[in-house]
Amino acid sequence: MKKSPELITALVSVLIGVLFVAVKGGVVSIAMTILGAGLIIWSIIDVLDKKIMPFVLKLVIGIVAIVCSWTITNIILYAFAGLMIAFALYQFYLLIKNNKRNFLDFLEPFFFMVIGLLLIFAQGAVIDTIFLVAGISLMVVGAVSFINAILKKA
């Protein structure tokens, strides 16, 4: 009986991993839809409790989350990409200012710059790749956890 929570956790990890691999970037739309629906349901509960301001706020945010999910996601990703590029440029500036000429010192800001540019110019591919890697990782972790739970002595 003690094994069941570990088995359930392992199976949920594998299932979420399969979902991430199968749907990839669509997971963002699914998550935003679930978030929006949850907020709309929560707002209905607020209106039944005669809490008008929380009702309006949650209803509007829920509708915006459902209708504008990719727009919101794109804005956040563009801002994140801009921050990554700015950080990379700042790191390059510090390396040059401090007369660092070692190639390895320039690798980290170079990768930040590349990832930032990819987030700007190839967002869909980057998101798909992130969810693919995360999905495979979750499946591996879930499978290992499942095997450990089965082999563990009660």
Tab-separated table of C-alpha atoms in Angstrom:
chain	number	residue	atom	x	y	z
A	1	MET	CA	0.000	0.000	0.000
A	2	LYS	CA	2.885	2.410	0.672
A	3	LYS	CA	3.943	2.103	-2.956
A	4	SER	CA	0.759	3.552	-4.449
A	5	PRO	CA	1.570	7.307	-4.070
A	6	GLU	CA	4.993	6.748	-5.618
A	7	LEU	CA	3.489	4.705	-8.446
A	8	ILE	CA	0.820	7.333	-9.093
A	9	THR	CA	3.434	10.119	-9.121
A	10	ALA	CA	5.591	8.135	-11.541
A	11	LEU	CA	2.655	7.438	-13.861
A	12	VAL	CA	1.552	11.089	-13.788
A	13	SER	CA	5.118	12.131	-14.708
A	14	VAL	CA	5.095	9.754	-17.666
A	15	LEU	CA	1.643	10.923	-18.798
A	16	ILE	CA	2.591	14.604	-18.590
A	17	GLY	CA	5.797	13.787	-20.484
A	18	VAL	CA	3.777	12.075	-23.223
A	19	LEU	CA	1.460	15.103	-23.354
A	20	PHE	CA	4.436	17.471	-23.695
A	21	VAL	CA	5.965	15.367	-26.494
A	22	ALA	CA	2.683	14.909	-28.347
A	23	VAL	CA	1.315	18.446	-28.101
A	24	LYS	CA	4.538	20.498	-27.637
A	25	GLY	CA	3.713	24.212	-27.911
A	26	GLY	CA	-0.013	23.495	-27.728
A	27	VAL	CA	0.475	22.839	-24.027
A	28	VAL	CA	0.622	26.617	-23.533
A	29	SER	CA	-2.826	27.022	-25.121
A	30	ILE	CA	-4.226	24.151	-23.064
A	31	ALA	CA	-2.784	25.587	-19.841
A	32	MET	CA	-4.068	29.099	-20.583
A	33	THR	CA	-7.527	27.714	-21.423
A	34	ILE	CA	-7.625	25.758	-18.150
A	35	LEU	CA	-6.438	28.847	-16.250
A	36	GLY	CA	-9.064	31.025	-17.938
A	37	ALA	CA	-11.865	28.522	-17.328
A	38	GLY	CA	-10.827	28.187	-13.698
A	39	LEU	CA	-10.892	31.950	-13.236
A	40	ILE	CA	-14.325	32.205	-14.868
A	41	ILE	CA	-15.699	29.477	-12.586
A	42	TRP	CA	-14.097	31.186	-9.597
A	43	SER	CA	-15.693	34.477	-10.658
A	44	ILE	CA	-19.120	32.824	-10.742
A	45	ILE	CA	-18.576	31.689	-7.155
A	46	ASP	CA	-17.678	35.291	-6.264
A	47	VAL	CA	-20.856	36.683	-7.817
A	48	LEU	CA	-22.907	34.148	-5.853
A	49	ASP	CA	-21.187	35.474	-2.706
A	50	LYS	CA	-22.058	39.028	-3.841
A	51	LYS	CA	-18.397	40.005	-4.302
A	52	ILE	CA	-18.761	42.159	-7.396
A	53	MET	CA	-15.222	43.570	-7.789
A	54	PRO	CA	-13.450	40.167	-7.528
A	55	PHE	CA	-16.115	38.757	-9.890
A	56	VAL	CA	-15.403	41.365	-12.569
A	57	LEU	CA	-11.630	41.115	-12.176
A	58	LYS	CA	-11.497	37.314	-12.364
A	59	LEU	CA	-14.015	37.187	-15.211
A	60	VAL	CA	-12.046	39.672	-17.323
A	61	ILE	CA	-8.698	37.985	-16.633
A	62	GLY	CA	-10.230	34.572	-17.400
A	63	ILE	CA	-11.652	35.749	-20.723
A	64	VAL	CA	-8.392	37.472	-21.662
A	65	ALA	CA	-6.434	34.318	-20.743
A	66	ILE	CA	-8.610	32.221	-23.056
A	67	VAL	CA	-8.901	34.662	-25.957
A	68	CYS	CA	-5.399	36.148	-25.935
A	69	SER	CA	-3.302	33.238	-24.657
A	70	TRP	CA	-0.708	33.289	-27.450
A	71	THR	CA	-0.561	37.074	-27.545
A	72	ILE	CA	0.245	37.169	-23.833
A	73	THR	CA	2.762	34.348	-24.237
A	74	ASN	CA	4.452	36.106	-27.171
A	75	ILE	CA	4.731	39.379	-25.251
A	76	ILE	CA	6.328	37.577	-22.300
A	77	LEU	CA	8.720	35.670	-24.567
A	78	TYR	CA	9.743	38.814	-26.464
A	79	ALA	CA	10.426	40.592	-23.160
A	80	PHE	CA	12.433	37.590	-21.932
A	81	ALA	CA	14.379	37.482	-25.209
A	82	GLY	CA	15.163	41.191	-24.923
A	83	LEU	CA	16.422	40.694	-21.380
A	84	MET	CA	18.602	37.773	-22.467
A	85	ILE	CA	20.135	39.805	-25.303
A	86	ALA	CA	20.707	42.789	-22.996
A	87	PHE	CA	22.353	40.500	-20.428
A	88	ALA	CA	24.571	38.957	-23.121
A	89	LEU	CA	25.634	42.399	-24.382
A	90	TYR	CA	26.405	43.479	-20.829
A	91	GLN	CA	28.487	40.326	-20.291
A	92	PHE	CA	30.379	40.987	-23.542
A	93	TYR	CA	30.990	44.575	-22.398
A	94	LEU	CA	32.377	43.405	-19.032
A	95	LEU	CA	34.617	40.816	-20.693
A	96	ILE	CA	36.053	43.374	-23.106
A	97	LYS	CA	36.380	46.022	-20.398
A	98	ASN	CA	38.322	43.604	-18.169
A	99	ASN	CA	40.560	42.501	-21.061
A	100	LYS	CA	39.352	38.897	-20.991
A	101	ARG	CA	40.456	37.299	-24.226
A	102	ASN	CA	39.862	33.648	-23.364
A	103	PHE	CA	37.465	31.996	-25.811
A	104	LEU	CA	35.695	30.072	-23.037
A	105	ASP	CA	34.799	33.302	-21.241
A	106	PHE	CA	32.780	34.392	-24.269
A	107	LEU	CA	30.758	31.152	-24.543
A	108	GLU	CA	28.128	31.959	-21.904
A	109	PRO	CA	27.135	35.382	-23.269
A	110	PHE	CA	27.276	33.968	-26.799
A	111	PHE	CA	24.715	31.281	-25.890
A	112	PHE	CA	22.517	33.850	-24.142
A	113	MET	CA	22.641	35.958	-27.305
A	114	VAL	CA	21.774	32.988	-29.551
A	115	ILE	CA	18.878	31.877	-27.330
A	116	GLY	CA	17.547	35.451	-27.164
A	117	LEU	CA	17.696	35.807	-30.952
A	118	LEU	CA	16.038	32.414	-31.426
A	119	LEU	CA	13.237	33.458	-29.084
A	120	ILE	CA	12.682	36.524	-31.258
A	121	PHE	CA	12.963	34.952	-34.701
A	122	ALA	CA	11.998	31.279	-34.168
A	123	GLN	CA	9.683	31.262	-31.164
A	124	GLY	CA	7.596	28.291	-32.251
A	125	ALA	CA	10.604	26.050	-32.796
A	126	VAL	CA	12.154	27.055	-29.466
A	127	ILE	CA	8.915	26.411	-27.562
A	128	ASP	CA	8.444	23.064	-29.296
A	129	THR	CA	12.033	22.085	-28.490
A	130	ILE	CA	11.671	23.077	-24.833
A	131	PHE	CA	8.489	21.036	-24.432
A	132	LEU	CA	10.013	18.101	-26.324
A	133	VAL	CA	13.060	18.029	-24.036
A	134	ALA	CA	10.914	18.534	-20.936
A	135	GLY	CA	8.548	15.759	-22.060
A	136	ILE	CA	11.332	13.265	-22.676
A	137	SER	CA	12.896	14.190	-19.322
A	138	LEU	CA	9.577	13.681	-17.520
A	139	MET	CA	9.068	10.315	-19.196
A	140	VAL	CA	12.551	9.141	-18.198
A	141	VAL	CA	12.168	10.393	-14.608
A	142	GLY	CA	8.701	8.839	-14.382
A	143	ALA	CA	9.905	5.495	-15.742
A	144	VAL	CA	12.857	5.411	-13.340
A	145	SER	CA	10.595	6.371	-10.409
A	146	PHE	CA	8.103	3.691	-11.424
A	147	ILE	CA	10.802	1.022	-11.545
A	148	ASN	CA	12.227	2.180	-8.178
A	149	ALA	CA	8.757	2.082	-6.597
A	150	ILE	CA	8.182	-1.447	-7.883
A	151	LEU	CA	11.599	-2.713	-6.777
A	152	LYS	CA	11.569	-0.975	-3.388
A	153	LYS	CA	10.865	-3.323	-0.523
A	154	ALA	CA	7.725	-2.507	1.435
